[in-house]
Coordinates of C-alpha atoms and ligand atoms in Angstrom, one line a residue:
X1 CA -22.8 0.2 3.2
X2 CA -19.1 0.0 3.9
X3 CA -17.0 3.1 4.0
X4 CA -14.9 3.5 0.9
X5 CA -11.5 2.0 1.8
X6 CA -9.9 3.4 -1.3
X7 CA -10.5 7.0 -0.3
X8 CA -7.3 8.9 0.4
X9 CA -7.7 8.5 4.2
X10 CA -7.0 4.7 3.7
X11 CA -9.6 3.5 6.2
X12 CA -7.8 0.2 6.6
X13 CA -9.4 -2.3 8.9
X14 CA -12.9 -0.7 8.5
X15 CA -15.1 -3.2 10.3
X16 CA -17.3 -4.1 7.4
X17 CA -18.2 -7.6 6.4
X18 CA -16.0 -9.1 9.1
X19 CA -18.7 -11.8 9.1
X20 CA -17.6 -12.9 5.7
X21 CA -15.1 -15.5 7.0
X22 CA -17.6 -18.3 6.4
X23 CA -15.2 -21.2 6.9
X24 CA -13.9 -19.6 10.1
X25 CA -10.2 -20.0 9.1
X26 CA -9.3 -16.5 9.9
X27 CA -9.2 -15.2 6.3
X28 CA -11.8 -14.1 3.8
X29 CA -10.8 -16.0 0.7
X30 CA -11.9 -18.0 -2.3
X31 CA -13.1 -20.9 0.0
X32 CA -15.6 -18.5 1.5
X33 CA -16.5 -17.3 -2.0
X34 CA -17.2 -20.8 -3.2
X35 CA -19.5 -21.5 -0.2
X36 CA -21.4 -18.3 -0.9
X37 CA -21.7 -18.9 -4.6
X38 CA -23.1 -22.4 -3.9
X39 CA -25.7 -20.9 -1.6
X40 CA -27.0 -18.2 -3.9
X41 CA -30.8 -18.4 -4.0
X42 CA -31.1 -19.9 -0.6
X43 CA -32.2 -18.0 2.5
X44 CA -29.7 -17.2 5.2
X45 CA -31.3 -19.8 7.5
X46 CA -31.1 -22.8 5.2
X47 CA -27.6 -22.4 3.7
X48 CA -26.3 -25.1 6.0
X49 CA -23.0 -24.0 7.4
X50 CA -22.3 -22.9 10.9
X51 CA -22.5 -19.2 10.6
X52 CA -25.4 -18.9 8.2
X53 CA -26.6 -15.5 9.1
X54 CA -23.2 -14.2 8.2
X55 CA -23.6 -15.1 4.5
X56 CA -26.5 -12.7 4.1
X57 CA -24.0 -9.9 4.0
X58 CA -26.5 -7.2 3.1
X59 CA -29.1 -8.4 5.4
X60 CA -31.7 -8.8 2.7
X61 CA -32.9 -12.2 3.9
X62 CA -31.7 -13.9 0.7
X63 CA -28.2 -14.9 -0.3
X64 CA -27.8 -13.3 -3.7
X65 CA -25.4 -11.8 -6.1
X66 CA -25.1 -8.7 -4.0
X67 CA -23.7 -10.8 -1.2
X68 CA -21.3 -12.4 -3.6
X69 CA -20.1 -9.0 -4.7
X70 CA -19.8 -7.9 -1.1
X71 CA -17.8 -10.9 -0.2
X72 CA -15.5 -10.4 -3.1
X73 CA -15.1 -6.8 -2.0
X74 CA -14.4 -8.0 1.5
X75 CA -11.7 -10.3 0.0
X76 CA -9.9 -7.2 -1.3
X77 CA -9.9 -5.7 2.2
X78 CA -9.4 -8.9 4.1
X79 CA -8.1 -8.6 7.6
X80 CA -6.8 -12.1 7.5
X81 CA -3.3 -13.2 6.6
X82 CA -1.9 -11.6 3.5
X83 CA -1.9 -13.8 0.4
X84 CA 0.0 -12.8 -2.7
X85 CA -2.2 -14.3 -5.3
X86 CA -4.5 -11.6 -6.7
X87 CA -3.3 -9.1 -4.1
X88 CA -4.3 -5.5 -4.7
X89 CA -2.7 -2.3 -3.7
X90 CA -5.2 -2.0 -0.9
X91 CA -4.4 -5.5 0.5
X92 CA -0.7 -4.7 0.3
X93 CA -0.9 -1.3 2.0
X94 CA -2.9 -2.9 4.8
X95 CA -0.4 -5.7 5.2
X96 CA 2.5 -3.2 5.2
X97 CA 0.8 -0.8 7.5
X98 CA 0.2 -3.6 10.1
X99 CA 3.8 -4.7 9.8
X100 CA 2.9 -8.0 8.4
X101 CA 4.7 -7.4 5.1
X102 CA 7.6 -5.4 3.8
X103 CA 8.3 -4.1 0.4
X104 CA 11.4 -6.3 0.3
X105 CA 9.4 -9.4 1.1
X106 CA 6.8 -8.5 -1.5
X107 CA 9.4 -7.8 -4.1
X108 CA 11.1 -11.1 -3.4
X109 CA 7.8 -13.0 -3.6
X110 CA 7.2 -11.6 -7.1
X111 CA 10.8 -12.3 -8.1
X112 CA 10.3 -15.9 -7.0
X113 CA 7.2 -16.2 -9.2
X114 CA 9.0 -14.8 -12.2
X115 CA 11.8 -17.2 -11.6
X116 CA 9.4 -20.2 -11.1
X117 CA 6.9 -19.4 -13.9
X118 CA 8.1 -17.1 -16.6
X119 CA 9.7 -19.9 -18.6
X120 CA 6.1 -21.0 -19.4
X121 CA 4.9 -17.6 -20.8
X122 CA 8.1 -15.7 -21.6
X123 CA 6.7 -12.3 -20.6
X124 CA 9.8 -10.6 -19.1
X125 CA 12.8 -9.1 -21.0
X126 CA 14.7 -7.7 -18.0
X127 CA 14.3 -8.0 -14.3
X128 CA 15.5 -5.0 -12.4
X129 CA 18.8 -5.9 -10.6
X130 CA 18.2 -3.1 -8.1
X131 CA 14.6 -3.9 -7.2
X132 CA 15.4 -5.3 -3.7
X133 CA 17.6 -2.3 -2.9
X134 CA 14.9 0.1 -4.0
X135 CA 12.3 -1.8 -1.9
X136 CA 14.7 -1.7 1.1
X137 CA 15.0 2.1 0.9
X138 CA 11.2 2.4 0.7
X139 CA 10.8 0.2 3.7
X140 CA 13.2 2.4 5.7
X141 CA 11.3 5.5 4.6
X142 CA 7.9 4.0 5.6
X143 CA 9.3 3.1 9.0
X144 CA 10.5 6.6 9.5
X145 CA 7.7 8.7 8.1
X146 CA 4.9 6.5 6.7
X147 CA 3.9 5.7 3.1
X148 CA 4.2 8.3 0.3
X149 CA 1.0 7.1 -1.4
X150 CA -1.0 4.0 -2.2
X151 CA 1.8 3.0 -4.4
X152 CA 4.6 3.0 -1.8
X153 CA 6.4 -0.3 -2.2
X154 CA 4.1 -1.5 -5.0
X155 CA 5.9 -3.5 -7.7
X156 CA 5.2 -2.4 -11.3
X157 CA 6.1 -4.1 -14.6
X158 CA 6.6 -1.7 -17.5
X159 CA 6.4 -2.6 -21.2
X160 CA 10.0 -2.4 -22.5
X161 CA 9.3 0.8 -24.5
X162 CA 9.2 3.0 -21.3
X163 CA 12.6 4.5 -20.5
X164 CA 14.0 3.4 -17.2
X165 CA 17.3 4.6 -15.7
X166 CA 18.0 1.2 -14.2
X167 CA 17.2 -1.1 -17.1
X168 CA 17.7 -0.9 -20.9
X169 CA 14.7 0.2 -23.0
X170 CA 14.6 -1.9 -26.2
X171 CA 11.1 -1.9 -27.6
X172 CA 11.9 -5.6 -28.0
X173 CA 14.5 -4.9 -30.8
X174 CA 18.0 -6.3 -30.8
X175 CA 18.9 -3.0 -32.4
X176 CA 18.2 -1.2 -29.1
X177 CA 19.8 -3.8 -26.8
X178 CA 22.4 -1.2 -25.6
X179 CA 19.8 1.5 -25.0
X180 CA 20.4 2.3 -21.4
X181 CA 18.8 5.7 -21.2
X182 CA 19.9 8.3 -18.6
X183 CA 16.4 9.3 -17.7
X184 CA 13.0 7.7 -16.9
X185 CA 9.9 8.2 -19.0
X186 CA 7.7 10.8 -17.4
X187 CA 5.1 8.1 -16.4
X188 CA 7.8 6.0 -14.7
X189 CA 9.2 9.1 -12.9
X190 CA 5.7 9.8 -11.6
X191 CA 5.3 6.2 -10.3
X192 CA 8.7 6.3 -8.6
X193 CA 7.9 9.6 -7.0
X194 CA 4.8 7.9 -5.5
X195 CA 7.0 5.1 -4.1
X196 CA 6.5 2.3 -6.8
X197 CA 9.2 -0.3 -7.4
X198 CA 9.8 -0.8 -11.1
X199 CA 10.4 -4.5 -10.9
X200 CA 10.9 -5.6 -14.6
X201 CA 10.5 -4.7 -18.2
X202 CA 8.0 -6.7 -20.2
X203 CA 8.1 -8.1 -23.8
X204 CA 6.0 -6.5 -26.5
X205 CA 5.5 -6.9 -30.2
X206 CA 8.7 -5.3 -31.5
X207 CA 8.2 -1.5 -31.7
X208 CA 4.5 -2.1 -30.7
X209 CA 3.8 -2.8 -34.3
X210 CA 1.3 -5.7 -34.1
X211 CA -1.3 -7.2 -31.8
X212 CA 0.5 -10.4 -30.8
X213 CA 3.7 -10.3 -28.7
X214 CA 6.8 -11.3 -30.7
X215 CA 10.2 -9.6 -30.7
X216 CA 13.8 -10.3 -31.8
X217 CA 15.0 -9.7 -28.3
X218 CA 12.2 -11.2 -26.2
X219 CA 10.8 -14.0 -28.4
X220 CA 7.2 -14.9 -28.1
X221 CA 5.0 -14.3 -25.1
X222 CA 2.1 -16.7 -24.6
X223 CA -1.2 -16.6 -22.7
X224 CA -1.3 -17.7 -19.1
X225 CA -4.9 -19.0 -19.5
X226 CA -4.3 -20.8 -22.8
X227 CA -0.8 -22.4 -23.1
X228 CA 0.8 -21.8 -26.5
X229 CA -1.8 -19.2 -27.6
X230 CA -1.1 -15.5 -27.9
X231 CA -1.3 -13.2 -25.0
X232 CA -2.4 -10.5 -27.4
X233 CA -0.3 -7.4 -28.0
X234 CA 1.5 -5.4 -28.4
X235 CA 1.6 -5.0 -24.6
X236 CA 1.3 -8.8 -24.2
X237 CA 4.2 -9.1 -21.8
X238 CA 2.6 -6.7 -19.4
X239 CA -0.7 -8.5 -19.8
X240 CA 0.6 -12.0 -19.3
X241 CA 2.8 -11.0 -16.4
X242 CA 0.2 -9.2 -14.5
X243 CA -2.4 -11.9 -15.1
X244 CA 0.1 -14.4 -13.8
X245 CA 0.6 -12.3 -10.6
X246 CA 4.3 -11.3 -11.3
X247 CA 3.6 -7.7 -10.0
X248 CA 0.6 -5.5 -9.0
X249 CA 0.5 -3.0 -11.8
X250 CA 1.4 -3.3 -15.5
X251 CA 2.1 -0.5 -17.9
X252 CA 1.2 -0.8 -21.6
X253 CA 1.0 1.5 -24.5
X254 CA -1.9 1.7 -27.0
X255 CA -1.7 3.1 -30.5
X256 CA -4.5 1.0 -32.1
X257 CA -5.5 -1.5 -29.4
X258 CA -2.3 -2.5 -27.6
X259 CA -3.4 -2.0 -24.0
X260 CA -7.0 -3.2 -24.5
X261 CA -6.4 -6.3 -26.7
X262 CA -3.9 -8.0 -24.2
X263 CA -6.0 -6.8 -21.3
X264 CA -9.0 -8.5 -22.9
X265 CA -7.2 -11.8 -23.4
X266 CA -5.5 -11.8 -19.9
X267 CA -8.6 -11.0 -17.8
X268 CA -7.3 -7.6 -16.9
X269 CA -8.6 -4.1 -16.6
X270 CA -6.9 -1.9 -19.2
X271 CA -7.1 1.9 -19.4
X272 CA -6.5 3.7 -22.7
X273 CA -6.9 7.3 -21.5
X274 CA -7.7 10.4 -23.4
X275 CA -4.7 11.2 -25.6
X276 CA -3.0 13.9 -23.5
X277 CA -3.9 12.7 -20.0
X278 CA -0.5 10.9 -19.7
X279 CA 2.8 12.1 -21.0
X280 CA 4.5 10.1 -23.8
X281 CA 7.9 11.6 -23.2
X282 CA 10.5 8.9 -22.9
X283 CA 8.3 6.2 -24.4
X284 CA 9.5 4.6 -27.7
X285 CA 6.7 5.9 -30.0
X286 CA 4.7 4.2 -32.8
X287 CA 2.4 7.1 -33.9
X288 CA 2.1 10.1 -31.7
X289 CA -1.3 11.1 -33.1
X290 CA -2.6 7.9 -31.3
X291 CA -0.1 6.7 -28.8
X292 CA -1.1 6.7 -25.1
X293 CA 0.4 4.9 -22.1
X294 CA -1.7 3.5 -19.3
X295 CA -2.2 0.9 -16.6
X296 CA -3.1 -2.8 -17.0
X297 CA -4.3 -4.3 -13.6
X298 CA -6.3 -7.1 -12.1
X299 CA -8.9 -4.7 -10.5
X300 CA -10.5 -1.4 -11.4
X301 CA -9.4 -0.1 -8.0
X302 CA -5.7 -0.7 -8.9
X303 CA -6.3 0.9 -12.3
X304 CA -7.7 4.0 -10.7
X305 CA -4.9 4.2 -8.2
X306 CA -2.3 3.8 -10.9
X307 CA -4.0 6.4 -13.2
X308 CA -3.8 8.9 -10.3
X309 CA -0.1 8.4 -10.3
X310 CA 0.7 8.4 -14.0
X311 CA -1.6 11.2 -15.2
X312 CA -0.2 14.7 -15.3
X313 CA 1.0 17.5 -17.6
X314 CA 4.5 17.5 -19.0
X315 CA 6.1 20.4 -20.9
X316 CA 7.9 17.7 -23.0
X317 CA 4.5 16.4 -24.4
X318 CA 2.5 19.3 -25.7
X319 CA -0.6 17.1 -25.9
X320 CA -0.8 17.1 -22.0
X321 CA -1.4 20.8 -21.7
X322 CA -5.1 20.4 -20.7
X323 CA -4.5 17.5 -18.3
X324 CA -4.2 19.2 -15.0
X325 CA -7.3 21.3 -15.4
X326 CA -9.4 18.2 -16.6
X327 CA -8.6 15.5 -14.1
X328 CA -10.2 14.9 -10.8
X329 CA -8.3 15.0 -7.4
X330 CA -8.5 11.2 -7.4
X331 CA -10.0 8.6 -9.8
X332 CA -10.7 6.5 -6.7
X333 CA -13.5 8.9 -5.8
X334 CA -15.5 7.4 -8.7
X335 CA -15.3 3.8 -7.3
X336 CA -18.9 3.5 -6.2
X337 CA -20.3 -0.1 -6.2
X338 CA -23.7 1.4 -7.0
X339 CA -22.5 3.3 -10.0
X340 CA -24.7 1.4 -12.4
X341 CA -27.8 2.3 -10.6
X342 CA -29.5 4.9 -12.9
X343 CA -26.7 4.9 -15.5
X344 CA -27.6 5.0 -19.2
X345 CA -25.2 3.0 -21.4
X346 CA -25.4 2.6 -25.1
X347 CA -24.3 -0.1 -27.5
X348 CA -24.2 -0.3 -31.3
X349 CA -25.5 -3.7 -32.3
X350 CA -23.0 -3.8 -35.2
X351 CA -20.1 -3.9 -32.7
X352 CA -21.1 -7.3 -31.2
X353 CA -19.7 -9.2 -34.2
X354 CA -20.1 -12.8 -35.2
X355 CA -17.9 -14.5 -32.6
X356 CA -20.3 -16.8 -30.6
X357 CA -18.3 -16.4 -27.4
X358 CA -18.2 -12.6 -27.6
X359 CA -21.9 -12.6 -28.4
X360 CA -22.7 -14.8 -25.4
X361 CA -20.5 -12.9 -23.0
X362 CA -21.8 -9.6 -24.2
X363 CA -25.4 -10.7 -23.7
X364 CA -24.5 -11.7 -20.2
X365 CA -22.8 -8.4 -19.6
X366 CA -25.9 -6.4 -20.7
X367 CA -28.0 -8.6 -18.4
X368 CA -25.6 -7.9 -15.5
X369 CA -25.5 -4.2 -16.2
X370 CA -29.3 -4.1 -16.2
X371 CA -29.5 -6.2 -13.1
X372 CA -27.4 -3.6 -11.3
X373 CA -29.7 -0.8 -12.4
X374 CA -28.3 0.5 -15.7
X375 CA -30.5 1.2 -18.6
X376 CA -28.8 -0.3 -21.7
X377 CA -30.0 1.2 -25.0
X378 CA -29.2 0.3 -28.6
X379 CA -27.9 3.1 -30.8
X380 CA -26.0 3.6 -34.0
X381 CA -22.6 5.3 -33.7
X382 CA -22.7 8.2 -36.2
X383 CA -20.3 7.6 -39.2
X384 CA -19.2 4.3 -37.8
X385 CA -18.6 2.9 -41.4
X386 CA -16.4 6.0 -42.3
X387 CA -14.4 5.7 -39.1
X388 CA -13.7 2.0 -39.9
X389 CA -12.1 2.9 -43.2
X390 CA -9.3 5.0 -41.7
X391 CA -5.7 3.9 -41.4
X392 CA -3.6 3.9 -38.3
X393 CA -1.0 6.6 -38.0
X394 CA 1.7 4.0 -37.6
X395 CA 2.5 3.7 -41.3
X396 CA 3.2 7.4 -41.9
X397 CA 4.3 8.5 -38.4
X398 CA 6.6 5.8 -37.1
X399 CA 9.8 6.8 -38.9
X400 CA 9.3 10.5 -38.0
X401 CA 8.5 9.8 -34.4
X402 CA 11.1 7.1 -33.8
X403 CA 13.8 9.3 -35.2
X404 CA 12.9 12.1 -32.8
X405 CA 13.0 9.6 -29.9
X406 CA 16.4 8.3 -31.0
X407 CA 17.8 11.8 -31.3
X408 CA 16.6 12.7 -27.9
X409 CA 17.1 9.5 -25.9
X410 CA 19.2 6.8 -27.6
X411 CA 22.2 5.8 -25.4
X412 CA 25.6 6.5 -26.9
X413 CA 26.2 2.7 -27.2
X414 CA 23.2 2.3 -29.6
X415 CA 24.7 2.2 -33.1
X416 CA 21.6 3.7 -34.8
X417 CA 20.3 7.2 -34.9
X418 CA 17.3 6.7 -37.2
X419 CA 15.0 4.1 -38.6
X420 CA 16.9 4.4 -41.8
X421 CA 20.1 3.3 -39.9
X422 CA 18.2 0.3 -38.4
X423 CA 16.9 -0.8 -41.8
X424 CA 20.5 -0.4 -43.2
X425 CA 21.7 -2.8 -40.6
X426 CA 20.2 -5.5 -42.8
X427 CA 18.7 -7.6 -40.0
X428 CA 19.2 -6.2 -36.5
X429 CA 15.4 -6.6 -35.9
X430 CA 12.6 -9.1 -36.1
X431 CA 12.8 -10.7 -39.5
X432 CA 9.0 -10.4 -40.0
X433 CA 9.3 -6.7 -39.7
X434 CA 11.8 -6.2 -42.6
X435 CA 9.2 -5.0 -45.1
X436 CA 7.3 -2.9 -42.7
X437 CA 10.4 -1.1 -41.3
X438 CA 11.7 -0.5 -44.8
X439 CA 8.4 1.0 -46.1
X440 CA 8.1 3.2 -43.0
X441 CA 11.7 4.4 -43.3
X442 CA 10.9 5.8 -46.8
X443 CA 8.1 8.1 -45.7
X444 CA 9.2 11.7 -46.4
X445 CA 8.7 14.7 -44.2
X446 CA 6.2 16.0 -46.8
X447 CA 4.1 12.8 -46.7
X448 CA 4.3 13.0 -42.9
X449 CA 3.1 16.6 -42.7
X450 CA 0.2 15.9 -45.2
X451 CA -0.8 12.8 -43.3
X452 CA -0.9 14.5 -39.9
X453 CA -3.1 17.2 -41.3
X454 CA -5.4 14.6 -42.7
X455 CA -5.3 12.2 -39.7
X456 CA -5.7 14.9 -37.0
X457 CA -8.8 16.0 -38.9
X458 CA -10.1 12.4 -38.9
X459 CA -9.5 12.0 -35.2
X460 CA -11.3 15.3 -34.4
X461 CA -14.2 14.1 -36.7
X462 CA -14.2 10.7 -34.8
X463 CA -14.4 12.5 -31.5
X464 CA -17.4 14.6 -32.6
X465 CA -19.1 11.5 -34.0
X466 CA -18.8 9.5 -30.8
X467 CA -19.4 12.3 -28.3
X468 CA -22.3 13.5 -30.6
X469 CA -23.8 10.0 -30.5
X470 CA -23.5 10.0 -26.7
X471 CA -25.1 13.4 -26.4
X472 CA -28.0 12.5 -28.8
X473 CA -28.8 9.4 -26.8
X474 CA -27.9 10.9 -23.4
X475 CA -25.7 8.0 -22.4
X476 CA -22.8 8.0 -19.9
X477 CA -20.7 5.5 -22.0
X478 CA -20.9 3.2 -25.0
X479 CA -20.0 -0.5 -24.6
X480 CA -18.8 -3.2 -26.9
X481 CA -16.8 -6.4 -26.7
X482 CA -13.1 -5.3 -26.5
X483 CA -12.2 -8.1 -28.9
X484 CA -14.9 -9.5 -31.3
X485 CA -13.1 -10.9 -34.2
X486 CA -14.8 -13.8 -36.0
X487 CA -12.4 -16.4 -34.6
X488 CA -10.6 -16.9 -31.3
X489 CA -7.7 -14.5 -30.7
X490 CA -8.8 -12.1 -33.5
X491 CA -9.4 -8.6 -32.3
X492 CA -12.0 -7.4 -34.7
X493 CA -12.2 -3.6 -35.2
X494 CA -13.9 -2.2 -32.1
X495 CA -10.5 -1.3 -30.8
X496 CA -10.2 1.4 -33.5
X497 CA -13.0 3.6 -32.0
X498 CA -10.9 5.0 -29.1
X499 CA -7.6 5.8 -31.1
X500 CA -9.6 7.3 -34.0
X501 CA -11.4 9.7 -31.6
X502 CA -8.7 10.2 -29.0
X503 CA -11.5 9.3 -26.5
X504 CA -10.8 7.2 -23.4
X505 CA -11.7 3.6 -23.1
X506 CA -11.6 1.1 -20.2
X507 CA -11.8 -2.7 -20.7
X508 CA -12.9 -5.0 -17.8
X509 CA -13.0 -8.8 -17.7
X510 CA -16.3 -10.0 -19.2
X511 CA -15.9 -13.7 -18.8
X512 CA -14.1 -16.7 -20.3
X513 CA -14.5 -18.5 -23.6
X514 CA -14.7 -21.9 -22.0
X515 CA -16.2 -23.3 -18.9
X516 CA -13.0 -25.3 -18.5
X517 CA -11.4 -22.0 -17.8
X518 CA -7.7 -22.6 -18.0
X519 CA -5.0 -24.9 -19.0
X520 CA -7.1 -27.8 -20.3
X521 CA -8.3 -26.1 -23.4
X522 CA -6.8 -23.8 -25.9
X523 CA -9.9 -21.6 -26.1
X524 CA -10.3 -20.9 -22.4
X525 CA -9.0 -17.3 -22.7
X526 CA -11.0 -14.4 -21.4
X527 CA -12.6 -11.5 -23.2
X528 CA -13.2 -7.9 -22.0
X529 CA -16.1 -5.5 -22.0
X530 CA -15.0 -2.0 -23.1
X531 CA -16.5 1.3 -22.1
X532 CA -15.7 4.3 -24.2
X533 CA -16.7 7.8 -23.0
X534 CA -16.2 11.5 -23.3
X535 CA -12.8 13.2 -23.4
X536 CA -11.2 13.4 -20.0
X537 CA -14.1 11.5 -18.5
X538 CA -12.0 8.5 -17.3
X539 CA -13.6 8.9 -13.9
X540 CA -17.1 8.1 -15.2
X541 CA -15.7 5.1 -17.1
X542 CA -13.8 3.7 -14.1
X543 CA -16.9 4.2 -12.0
X544 CA -19.1 2.2 -14.4
X545 CA -16.4 -0.4 -14.8
X546 CA -16.1 -0.7 -11.0
X547 CA -19.9 -1.3 -10.7
X548 CA -19.8 -3.9 -13.4
X549 CA -16.6 -5.6 -12.0
X550 CA -18.1 -5.8 -8.5
X551 CA -21.4 -7.0 -9.8
X552 CA -20.0 -9.7 -12.1
X553 CA -16.6 -10.8 -10.6
X554 CA -15.4 -12.3 -13.9
X555 CA -11.7 -12.4 -13.2
X556 CA -9.9 -15.3 -11.7
X557 CA -6.2 -16.1 -11.6
X558 CA -4.8 -18.5 -14.2
X559 CA -4.9 -22.0 -12.6
X560 CA -1.4 -22.8 -14.0
X561 CA 0.3 -20.3 -11.7
X562 CA -0.8 -21.0 -8.2
X563 CA 0.7 -19.6 -5.0
X564 CA 4.2 -20.9 -4.5
X565 CA 4.8 -23.1 -1.5
X566 CA 6.7 -21.7 1.6
Ligands
LIG601 N1 0.4 -0.6 -30.9 C1 -0.8 -0.9 -31.1 O1 -1.7 -0.4 -30.6 C2 -1.0 -1.9 -32.2 C3 -0.6 -1.4 -33.5 C4 -1.8 -1.1 -34.4 N2 -2.0 -2.2 -35.3 C5 -1.5 0.2 -35.2 O2 -0.7 0.1 -36.2 O3 -2.0 1.2 -34.8

């Protein structure tokens, strides 16, 4: 087995699977993968291309799914020429370490893609005017003393509700257009400290209120796999932009589903971590009983690397008090391609839903998990029906929490200091939100206090119900389709389990609705498989997600946004 190239020693250039360049063109790439996929089921001596023995990567005598997984793995750690499309942090660090690529060049390549393609999906609100300068500084620093971390020089796109000192933070609302904050959100500060380049701010559903992506400032973001259809939301700008390869890592926030729904519909890995693993300080809130920020990435490896950077305690967010004692030295230590072997995973049949695509893909996922050694057991989540009756905190908490944010962070140029002021503007926001903002502006402190007492109790109950179910059935995680609404682009209600228990959940690409895959059909968009687990057990979830990802390889780039020429 290969050494783990994601371990902190960065074992770049490890001599594993060098044979995987089946076409002999000097790179391990999708051409090699196509050849290998076509040869699955044959033996290494009758596959029919020149270097046949090479294709049997694990030496089992048969070309099988393990070889496909190995080749895909090899693509991530390719020693050949660097290619931007689907590049991971690992590819990039290798190319930068060898001198083949600089952070300035990489940043420019992503800026070129945004310029060439964002008109079609409208995912970006602001491009960082300082991105190239920041990258140039980081290149100098690398040349002088080496990289700070796996994120040195890595471009990140943040949802436009994370404060950034070099771009306004608007939550998509024209009312916050002038909100140039004087500090970064804690998660942004953590990423910059590790050497990341905050490349752009992404569109969202205004104030993160709904699960599409529409805002008065940013307009509507659409799906890179299904032109004209929604990218999901509310972190749909982050989802669409990362799917379209505008940067390496996206940041979203999730109150009721807003990381996982757009990750599901953009073939991304999305991490909604335990509430309290990451600081919310400096993020425009929706409901602090449920809000959590986290990464949205093309691979589980990138998600683990990003989570290492963003997690951490912060005196400004009391919920993070336990974080430092609960998180591992690195989430990358859980990235074991054999993680499914011997794992026990539960599913509640009532979560599969009636959507034929979700049903089909979920059945395939269960078969894949079993094929890689997991035991998948049906169970009934305790008090599932009760949990499903609860309301999101957004109705009663938004005014209270937004006002605290505005008091603490709003730039002097912002003419509003409260939700009441914004409502009184009579229209400096998305017209569709008029009623919602007004209702939420009328919630009194007494109502808020009573609600928090009730809802904090509900969330503690939800946590006991789910962790209790897991203990009773001795499972490592519970799975369900991330989105399972009855029709296309309807989320269903599985997304409520994680926010109503504060437990972590990770979504991974589970496949596409249509064999036509992209562009040609409106229902080609992908769906994710979600793993929910015990509090602060993100490591186990990422490990299982990695095993599933490597064994199923469901993600591909959207065909409409190919590598740019030259
Ligand atoms: N921001 C989100 O996660 C989506 C909002 C969700 N509907 C809520 O009100 O909780």
